[in-house]
PDB file of N, CA and C in Angstrom:
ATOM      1  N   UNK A  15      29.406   2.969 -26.168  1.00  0.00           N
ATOM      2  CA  UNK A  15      28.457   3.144 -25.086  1.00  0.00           C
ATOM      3  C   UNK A  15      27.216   2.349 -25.419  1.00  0.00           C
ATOM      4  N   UNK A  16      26.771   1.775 -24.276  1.00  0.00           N
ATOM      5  CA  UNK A  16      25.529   0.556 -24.832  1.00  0.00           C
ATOM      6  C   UNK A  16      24.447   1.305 -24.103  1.00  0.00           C
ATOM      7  N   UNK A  17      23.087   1.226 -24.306  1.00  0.00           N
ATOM      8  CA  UNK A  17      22.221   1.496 -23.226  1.00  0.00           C
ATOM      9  C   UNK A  17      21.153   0.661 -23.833  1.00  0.00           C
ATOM     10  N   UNK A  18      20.498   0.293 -22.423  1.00  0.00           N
ATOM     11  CA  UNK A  18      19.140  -0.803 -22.253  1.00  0.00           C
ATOM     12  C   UNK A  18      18.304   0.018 -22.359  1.00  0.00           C
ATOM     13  N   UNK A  19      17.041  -0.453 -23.115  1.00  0.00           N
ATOM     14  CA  UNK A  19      15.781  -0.264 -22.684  1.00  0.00           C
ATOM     15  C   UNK A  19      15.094  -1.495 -21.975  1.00  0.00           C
ATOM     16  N   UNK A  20      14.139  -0.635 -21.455  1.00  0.00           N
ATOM     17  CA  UNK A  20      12.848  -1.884 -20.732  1.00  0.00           C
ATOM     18  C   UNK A  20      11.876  -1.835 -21.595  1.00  0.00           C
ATOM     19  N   UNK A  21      11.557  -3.033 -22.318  1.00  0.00           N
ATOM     20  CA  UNK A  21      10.547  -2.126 -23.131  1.00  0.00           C
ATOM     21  C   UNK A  21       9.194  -3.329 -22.473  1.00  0.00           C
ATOM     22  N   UNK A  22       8.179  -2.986 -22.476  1.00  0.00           N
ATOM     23  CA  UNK A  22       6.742  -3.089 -21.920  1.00  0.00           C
ATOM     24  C   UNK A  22       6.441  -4.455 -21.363  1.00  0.00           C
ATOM     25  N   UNK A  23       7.254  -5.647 -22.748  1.00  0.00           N
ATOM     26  CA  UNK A  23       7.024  -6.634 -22.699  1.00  0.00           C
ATOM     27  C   UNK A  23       8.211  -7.341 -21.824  1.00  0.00           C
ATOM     28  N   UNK A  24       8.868  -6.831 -21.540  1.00  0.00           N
ATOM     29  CA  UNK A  24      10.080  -7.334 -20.664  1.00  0.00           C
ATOM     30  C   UNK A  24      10.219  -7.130 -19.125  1.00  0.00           C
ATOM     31  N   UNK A  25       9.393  -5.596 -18.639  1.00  0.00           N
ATOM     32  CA  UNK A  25       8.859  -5.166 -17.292  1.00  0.00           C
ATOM     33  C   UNK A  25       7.444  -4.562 -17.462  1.00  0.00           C
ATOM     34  N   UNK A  26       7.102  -4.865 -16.673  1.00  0.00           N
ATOM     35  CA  UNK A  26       5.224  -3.897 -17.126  1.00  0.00           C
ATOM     36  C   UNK A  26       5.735  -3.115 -15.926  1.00  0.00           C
ATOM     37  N   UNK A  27       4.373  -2.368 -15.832  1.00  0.00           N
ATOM     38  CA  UNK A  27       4.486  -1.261 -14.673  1.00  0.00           C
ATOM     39  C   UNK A  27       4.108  -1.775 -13.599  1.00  0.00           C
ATOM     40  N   UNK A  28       3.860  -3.120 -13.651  1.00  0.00           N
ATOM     41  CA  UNK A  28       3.662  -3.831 -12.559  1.00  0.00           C
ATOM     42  C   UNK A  28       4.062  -4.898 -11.650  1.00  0.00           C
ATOM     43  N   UNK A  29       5.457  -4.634 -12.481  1.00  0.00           N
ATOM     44  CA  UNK A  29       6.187  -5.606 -12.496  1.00  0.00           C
ATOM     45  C   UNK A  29       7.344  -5.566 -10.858  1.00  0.00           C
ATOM     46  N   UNK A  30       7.564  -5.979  -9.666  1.00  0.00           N
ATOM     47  CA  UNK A  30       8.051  -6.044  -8.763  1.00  0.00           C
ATOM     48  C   UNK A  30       9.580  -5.954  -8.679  1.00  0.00           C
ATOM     49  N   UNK A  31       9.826  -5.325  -7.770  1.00  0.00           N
ATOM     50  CA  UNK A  31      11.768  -5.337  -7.601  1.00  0.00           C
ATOM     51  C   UNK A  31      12.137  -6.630  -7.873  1.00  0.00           C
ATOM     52  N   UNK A  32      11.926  -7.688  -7.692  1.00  0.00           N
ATOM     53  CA  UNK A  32      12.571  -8.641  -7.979  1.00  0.00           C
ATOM     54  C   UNK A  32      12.521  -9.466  -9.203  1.00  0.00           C
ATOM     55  N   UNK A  33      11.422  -8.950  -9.843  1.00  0.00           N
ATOM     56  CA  UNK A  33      11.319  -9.573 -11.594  1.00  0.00           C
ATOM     57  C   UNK A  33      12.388  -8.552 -12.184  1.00  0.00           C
ATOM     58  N   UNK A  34      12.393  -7.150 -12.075  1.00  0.00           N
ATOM     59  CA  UNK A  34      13.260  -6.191 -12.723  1.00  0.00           C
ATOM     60  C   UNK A  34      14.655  -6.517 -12.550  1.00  0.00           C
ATOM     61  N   UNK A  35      15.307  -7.497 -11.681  1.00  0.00           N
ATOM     62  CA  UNK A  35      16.589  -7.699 -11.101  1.00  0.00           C
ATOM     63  C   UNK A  35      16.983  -8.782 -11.705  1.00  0.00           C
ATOM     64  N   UNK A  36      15.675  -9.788 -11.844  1.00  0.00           N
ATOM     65  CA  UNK A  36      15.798 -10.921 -12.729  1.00  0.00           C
ATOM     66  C   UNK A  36      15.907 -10.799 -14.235  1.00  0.00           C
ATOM     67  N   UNK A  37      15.633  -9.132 -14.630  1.00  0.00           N
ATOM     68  CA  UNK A  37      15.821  -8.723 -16.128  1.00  0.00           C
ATOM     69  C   UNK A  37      17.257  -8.313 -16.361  1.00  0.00           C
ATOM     70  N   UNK A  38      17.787  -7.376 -15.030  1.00  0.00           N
ATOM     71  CA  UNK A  38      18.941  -7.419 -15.398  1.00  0.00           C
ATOM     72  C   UNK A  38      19.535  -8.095 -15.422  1.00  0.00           C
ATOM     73  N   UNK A  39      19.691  -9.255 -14.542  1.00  0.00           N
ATOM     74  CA  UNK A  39      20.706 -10.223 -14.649  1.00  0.00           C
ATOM     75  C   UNK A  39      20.430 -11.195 -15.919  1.00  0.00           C
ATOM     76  N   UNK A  40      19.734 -11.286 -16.741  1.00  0.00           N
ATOM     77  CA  UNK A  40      19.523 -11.747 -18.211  1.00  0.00           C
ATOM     78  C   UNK A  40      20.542 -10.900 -18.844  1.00  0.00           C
ATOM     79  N   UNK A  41      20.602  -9.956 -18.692  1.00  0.00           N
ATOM     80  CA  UNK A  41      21.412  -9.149 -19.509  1.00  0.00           C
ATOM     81  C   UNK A  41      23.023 -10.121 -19.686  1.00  0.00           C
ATOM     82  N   UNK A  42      23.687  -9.903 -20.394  1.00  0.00           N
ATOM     83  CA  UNK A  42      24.591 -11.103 -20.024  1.00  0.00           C
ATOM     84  C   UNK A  42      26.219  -9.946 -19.756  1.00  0.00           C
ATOM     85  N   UNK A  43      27.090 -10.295 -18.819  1.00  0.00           N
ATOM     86  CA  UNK A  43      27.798 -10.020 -18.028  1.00  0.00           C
ATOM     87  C   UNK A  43      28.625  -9.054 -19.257  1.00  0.00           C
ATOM     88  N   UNK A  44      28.956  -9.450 -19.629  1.00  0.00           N
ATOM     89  CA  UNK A  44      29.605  -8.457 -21.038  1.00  0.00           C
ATOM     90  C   UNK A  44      29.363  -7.641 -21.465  1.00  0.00           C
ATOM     91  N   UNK A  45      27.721  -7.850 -21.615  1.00  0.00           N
ATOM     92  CA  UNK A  45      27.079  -6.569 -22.182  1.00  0.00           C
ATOM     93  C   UNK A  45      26.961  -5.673 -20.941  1.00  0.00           C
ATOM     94  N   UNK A  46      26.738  -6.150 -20.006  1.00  0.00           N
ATOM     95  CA  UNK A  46      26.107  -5.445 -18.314  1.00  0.00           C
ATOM     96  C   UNK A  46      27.414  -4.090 -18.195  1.00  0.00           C
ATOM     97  N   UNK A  47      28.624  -4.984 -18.586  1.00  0.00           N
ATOM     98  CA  UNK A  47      29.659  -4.168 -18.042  1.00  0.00           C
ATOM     99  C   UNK A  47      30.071  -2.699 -19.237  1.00  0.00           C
ATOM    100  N   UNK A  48      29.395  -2.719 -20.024  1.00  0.00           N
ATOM    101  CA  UNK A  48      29.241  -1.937 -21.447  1.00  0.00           C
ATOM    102  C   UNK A  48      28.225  -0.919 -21.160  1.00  0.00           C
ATOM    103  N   UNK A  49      27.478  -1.017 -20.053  1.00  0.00           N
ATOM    104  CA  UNK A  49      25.994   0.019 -20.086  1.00  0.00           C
ATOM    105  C   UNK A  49      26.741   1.466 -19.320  1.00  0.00           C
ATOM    106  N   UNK A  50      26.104   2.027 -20.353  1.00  0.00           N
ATOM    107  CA  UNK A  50      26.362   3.614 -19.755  1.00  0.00           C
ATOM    108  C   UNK A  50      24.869   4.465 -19.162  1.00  0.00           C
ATOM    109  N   UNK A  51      23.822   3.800 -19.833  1.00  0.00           N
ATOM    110  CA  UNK A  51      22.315   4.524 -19.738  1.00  0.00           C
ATOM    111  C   UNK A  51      21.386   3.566 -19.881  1.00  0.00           C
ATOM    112  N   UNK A  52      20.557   3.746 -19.213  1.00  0.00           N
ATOM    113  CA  UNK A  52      19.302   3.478 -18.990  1.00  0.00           C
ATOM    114  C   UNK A  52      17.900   3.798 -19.232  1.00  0.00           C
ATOM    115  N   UNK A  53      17.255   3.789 -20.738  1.00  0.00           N
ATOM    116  CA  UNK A  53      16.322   4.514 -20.787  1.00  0.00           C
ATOM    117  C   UNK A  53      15.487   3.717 -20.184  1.00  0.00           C
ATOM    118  N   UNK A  54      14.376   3.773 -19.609  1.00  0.00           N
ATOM    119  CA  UNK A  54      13.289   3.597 -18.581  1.00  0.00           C
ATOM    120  C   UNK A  54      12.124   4.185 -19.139  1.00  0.00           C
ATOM    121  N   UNK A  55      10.792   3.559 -18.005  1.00  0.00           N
ATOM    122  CA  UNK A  55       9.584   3.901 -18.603  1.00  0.00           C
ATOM    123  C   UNK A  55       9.584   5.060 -16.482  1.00  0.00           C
ATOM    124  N   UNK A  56       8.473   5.666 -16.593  1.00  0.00           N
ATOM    125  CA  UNK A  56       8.782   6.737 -15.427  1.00  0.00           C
ATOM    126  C   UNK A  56       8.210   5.954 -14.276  1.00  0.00           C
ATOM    127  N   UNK A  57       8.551   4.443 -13.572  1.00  0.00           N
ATOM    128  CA  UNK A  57       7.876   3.445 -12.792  1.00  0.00           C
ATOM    129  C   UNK A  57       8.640   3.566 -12.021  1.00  0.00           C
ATOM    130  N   UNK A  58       8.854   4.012 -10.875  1.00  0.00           N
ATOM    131  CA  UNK A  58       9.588   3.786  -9.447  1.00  0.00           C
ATOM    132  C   UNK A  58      10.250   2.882  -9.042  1.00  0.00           C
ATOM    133  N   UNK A  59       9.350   1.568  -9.052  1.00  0.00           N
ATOM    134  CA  UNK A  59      10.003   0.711  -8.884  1.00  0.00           C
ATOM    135  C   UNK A  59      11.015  -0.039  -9.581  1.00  0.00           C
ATOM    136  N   UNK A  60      10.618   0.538 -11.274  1.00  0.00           N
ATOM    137  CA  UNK A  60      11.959  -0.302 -11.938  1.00  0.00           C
ATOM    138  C   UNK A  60      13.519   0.620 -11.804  1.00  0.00           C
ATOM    139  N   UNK A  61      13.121   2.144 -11.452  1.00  0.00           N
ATOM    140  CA  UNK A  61      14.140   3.103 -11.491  1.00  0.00           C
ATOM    141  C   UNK A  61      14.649   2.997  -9.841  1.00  0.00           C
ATOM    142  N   UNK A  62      13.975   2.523  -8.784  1.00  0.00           N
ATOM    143  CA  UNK A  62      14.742   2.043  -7.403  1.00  0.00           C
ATOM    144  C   UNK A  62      15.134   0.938  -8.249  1.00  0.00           C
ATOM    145  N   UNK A  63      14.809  -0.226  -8.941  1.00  0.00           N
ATOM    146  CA  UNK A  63      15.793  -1.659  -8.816  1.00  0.00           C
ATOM    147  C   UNK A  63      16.954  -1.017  -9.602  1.00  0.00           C
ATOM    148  N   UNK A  64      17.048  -0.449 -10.554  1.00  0.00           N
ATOM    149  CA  UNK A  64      18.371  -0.095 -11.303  1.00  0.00           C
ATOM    150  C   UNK A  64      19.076   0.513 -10.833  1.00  0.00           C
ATOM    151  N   UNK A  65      19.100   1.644 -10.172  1.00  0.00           N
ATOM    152  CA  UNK A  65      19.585   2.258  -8.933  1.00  0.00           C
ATOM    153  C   UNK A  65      20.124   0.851  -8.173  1.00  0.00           C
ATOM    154  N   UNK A  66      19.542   0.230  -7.789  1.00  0.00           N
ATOM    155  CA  UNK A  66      20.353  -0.383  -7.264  1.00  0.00           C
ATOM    156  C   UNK A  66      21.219  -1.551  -7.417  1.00  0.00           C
ATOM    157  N   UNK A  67      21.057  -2.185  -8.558  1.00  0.00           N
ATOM    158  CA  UNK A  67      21.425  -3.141  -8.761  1.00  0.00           C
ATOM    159  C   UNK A  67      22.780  -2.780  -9.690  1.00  0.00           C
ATOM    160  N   UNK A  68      22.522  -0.953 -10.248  1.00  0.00           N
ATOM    161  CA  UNK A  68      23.991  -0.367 -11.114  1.00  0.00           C
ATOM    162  C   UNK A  68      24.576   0.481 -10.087  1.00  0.00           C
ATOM    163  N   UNK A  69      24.100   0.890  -9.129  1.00  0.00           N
ATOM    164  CA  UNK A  69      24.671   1.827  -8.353  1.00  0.00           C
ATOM    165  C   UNK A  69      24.911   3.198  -9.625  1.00  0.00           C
ATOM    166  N   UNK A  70      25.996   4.136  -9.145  1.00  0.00           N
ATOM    167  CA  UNK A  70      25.980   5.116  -9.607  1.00  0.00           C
ATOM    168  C   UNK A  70      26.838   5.227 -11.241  1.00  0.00           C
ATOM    169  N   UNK A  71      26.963   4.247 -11.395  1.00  0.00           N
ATOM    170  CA  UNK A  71      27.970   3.899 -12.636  1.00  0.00           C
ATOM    171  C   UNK A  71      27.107   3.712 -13.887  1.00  0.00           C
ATOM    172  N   UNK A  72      25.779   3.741 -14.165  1.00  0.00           N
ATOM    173  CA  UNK A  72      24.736   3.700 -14.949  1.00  0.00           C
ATOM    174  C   UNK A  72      24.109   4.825 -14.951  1.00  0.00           C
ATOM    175  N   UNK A  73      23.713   5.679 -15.853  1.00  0.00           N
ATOM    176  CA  UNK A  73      22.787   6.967 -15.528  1.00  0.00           C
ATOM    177  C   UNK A  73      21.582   6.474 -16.116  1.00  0.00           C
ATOM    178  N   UNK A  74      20.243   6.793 -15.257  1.00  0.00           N
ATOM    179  CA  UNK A  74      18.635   6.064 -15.993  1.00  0.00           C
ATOM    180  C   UNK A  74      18.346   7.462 -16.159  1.00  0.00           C
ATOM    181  N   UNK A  75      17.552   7.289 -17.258  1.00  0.00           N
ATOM    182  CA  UNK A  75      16.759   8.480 -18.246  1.00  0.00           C
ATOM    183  C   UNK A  75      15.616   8.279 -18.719  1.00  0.00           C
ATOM    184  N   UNK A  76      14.547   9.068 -18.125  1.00  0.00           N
ATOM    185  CA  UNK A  76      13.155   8.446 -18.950  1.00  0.00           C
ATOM    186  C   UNK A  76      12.950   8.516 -20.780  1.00  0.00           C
ATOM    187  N   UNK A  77      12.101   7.458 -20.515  1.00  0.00           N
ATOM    188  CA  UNK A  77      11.944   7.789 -22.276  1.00  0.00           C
ATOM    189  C   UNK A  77      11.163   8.491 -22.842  1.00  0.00           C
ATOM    190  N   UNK A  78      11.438   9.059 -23.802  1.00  0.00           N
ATOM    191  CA  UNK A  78      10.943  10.242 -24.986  1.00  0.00           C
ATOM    192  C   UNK A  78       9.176  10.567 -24.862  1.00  0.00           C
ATOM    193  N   UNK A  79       8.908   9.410 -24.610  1.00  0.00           N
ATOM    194  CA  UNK A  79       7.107   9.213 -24.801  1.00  0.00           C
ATOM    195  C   UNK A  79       6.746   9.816 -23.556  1.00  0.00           C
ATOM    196  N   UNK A  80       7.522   9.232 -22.464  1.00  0.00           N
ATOM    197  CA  UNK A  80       6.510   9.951 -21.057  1.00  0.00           C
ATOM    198  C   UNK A  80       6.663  11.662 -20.771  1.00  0.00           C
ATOM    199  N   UNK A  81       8.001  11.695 -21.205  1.00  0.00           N
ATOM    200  CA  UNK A  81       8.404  13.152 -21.012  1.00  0.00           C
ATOM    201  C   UNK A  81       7.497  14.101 -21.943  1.00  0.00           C
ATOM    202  N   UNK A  82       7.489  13.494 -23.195  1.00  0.00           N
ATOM    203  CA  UNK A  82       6.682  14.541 -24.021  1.00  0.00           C
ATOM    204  C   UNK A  82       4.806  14.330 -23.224  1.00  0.00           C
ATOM    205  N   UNK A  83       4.374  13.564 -23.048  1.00  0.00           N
ATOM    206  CA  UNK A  83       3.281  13.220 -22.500  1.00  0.00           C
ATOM    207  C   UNK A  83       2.988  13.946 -21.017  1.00  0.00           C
ATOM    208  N   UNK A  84       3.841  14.190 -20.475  1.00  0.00           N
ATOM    209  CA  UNK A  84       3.648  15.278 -19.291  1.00  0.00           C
ATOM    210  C   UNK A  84       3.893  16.779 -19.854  1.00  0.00           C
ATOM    211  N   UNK A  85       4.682  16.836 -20.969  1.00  0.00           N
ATOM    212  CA  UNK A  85       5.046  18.222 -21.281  1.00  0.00           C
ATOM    213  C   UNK A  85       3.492  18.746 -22.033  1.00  0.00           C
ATOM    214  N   UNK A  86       2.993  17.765 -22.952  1.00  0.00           N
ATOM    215  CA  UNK A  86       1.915  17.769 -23.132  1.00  0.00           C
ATOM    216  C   UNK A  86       0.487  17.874 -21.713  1.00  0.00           C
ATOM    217  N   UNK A  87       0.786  16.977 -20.969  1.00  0.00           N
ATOM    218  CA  UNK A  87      -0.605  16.992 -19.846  1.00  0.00           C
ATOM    219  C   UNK A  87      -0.418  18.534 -19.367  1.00  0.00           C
ATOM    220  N   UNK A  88       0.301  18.887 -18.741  1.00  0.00           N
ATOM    221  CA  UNK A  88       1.124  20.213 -18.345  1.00  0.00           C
ATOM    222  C   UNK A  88       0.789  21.200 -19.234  1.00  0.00           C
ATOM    223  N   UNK A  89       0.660  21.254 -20.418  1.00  0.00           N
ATOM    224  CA  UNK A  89       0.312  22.510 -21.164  1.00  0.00           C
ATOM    225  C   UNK A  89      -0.853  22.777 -21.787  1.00  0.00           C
ATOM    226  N   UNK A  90      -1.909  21.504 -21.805  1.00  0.00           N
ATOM    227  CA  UNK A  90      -3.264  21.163 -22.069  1.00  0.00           C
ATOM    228  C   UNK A  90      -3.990  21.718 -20.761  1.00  0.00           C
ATOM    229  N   UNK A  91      -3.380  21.189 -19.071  1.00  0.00           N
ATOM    230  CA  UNK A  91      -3.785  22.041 -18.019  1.00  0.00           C
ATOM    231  C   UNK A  91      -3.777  23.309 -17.333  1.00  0.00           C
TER     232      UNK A  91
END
């Protein structure tokens, strides 16, 4: 089982549906067909492009940092 990250320098949070599509398709076809997961940063727009560009055959999962960082904002408030 393979899974991608996005990591900061590859999509920012500002980064548009169509740069994120241009990341996956870097990915190279071999490896693409190997992905089971998707860890992600919690950006909408990169979690609509993967959604769509894997359809339902990829599961995206945020990563470790944002989740604890809301579990944290959330219990500080």
């Amino acid at each position: 089982m393979s899974t991608a990250c996005c990591r900061s320098s590859d999509c920012s949070a500002s980064a548009p549906k169509q740069q994120s599509k241009q990341f996956f398709n870097s990915i190279p076809k071999r490896l693409r067909r190997t992905l089971k997961v998707i860890c992600t940063v919690l950006y909408a727009g990169f979690i609509g492009a993967a959604k769509a560009f894997f359809g339902k055959r990829v599961l995206i999962c945020p990563d470790r940092f944002h989740i604890a960082r809301l579990y944290r904002d959330s219990f500080e408030t």
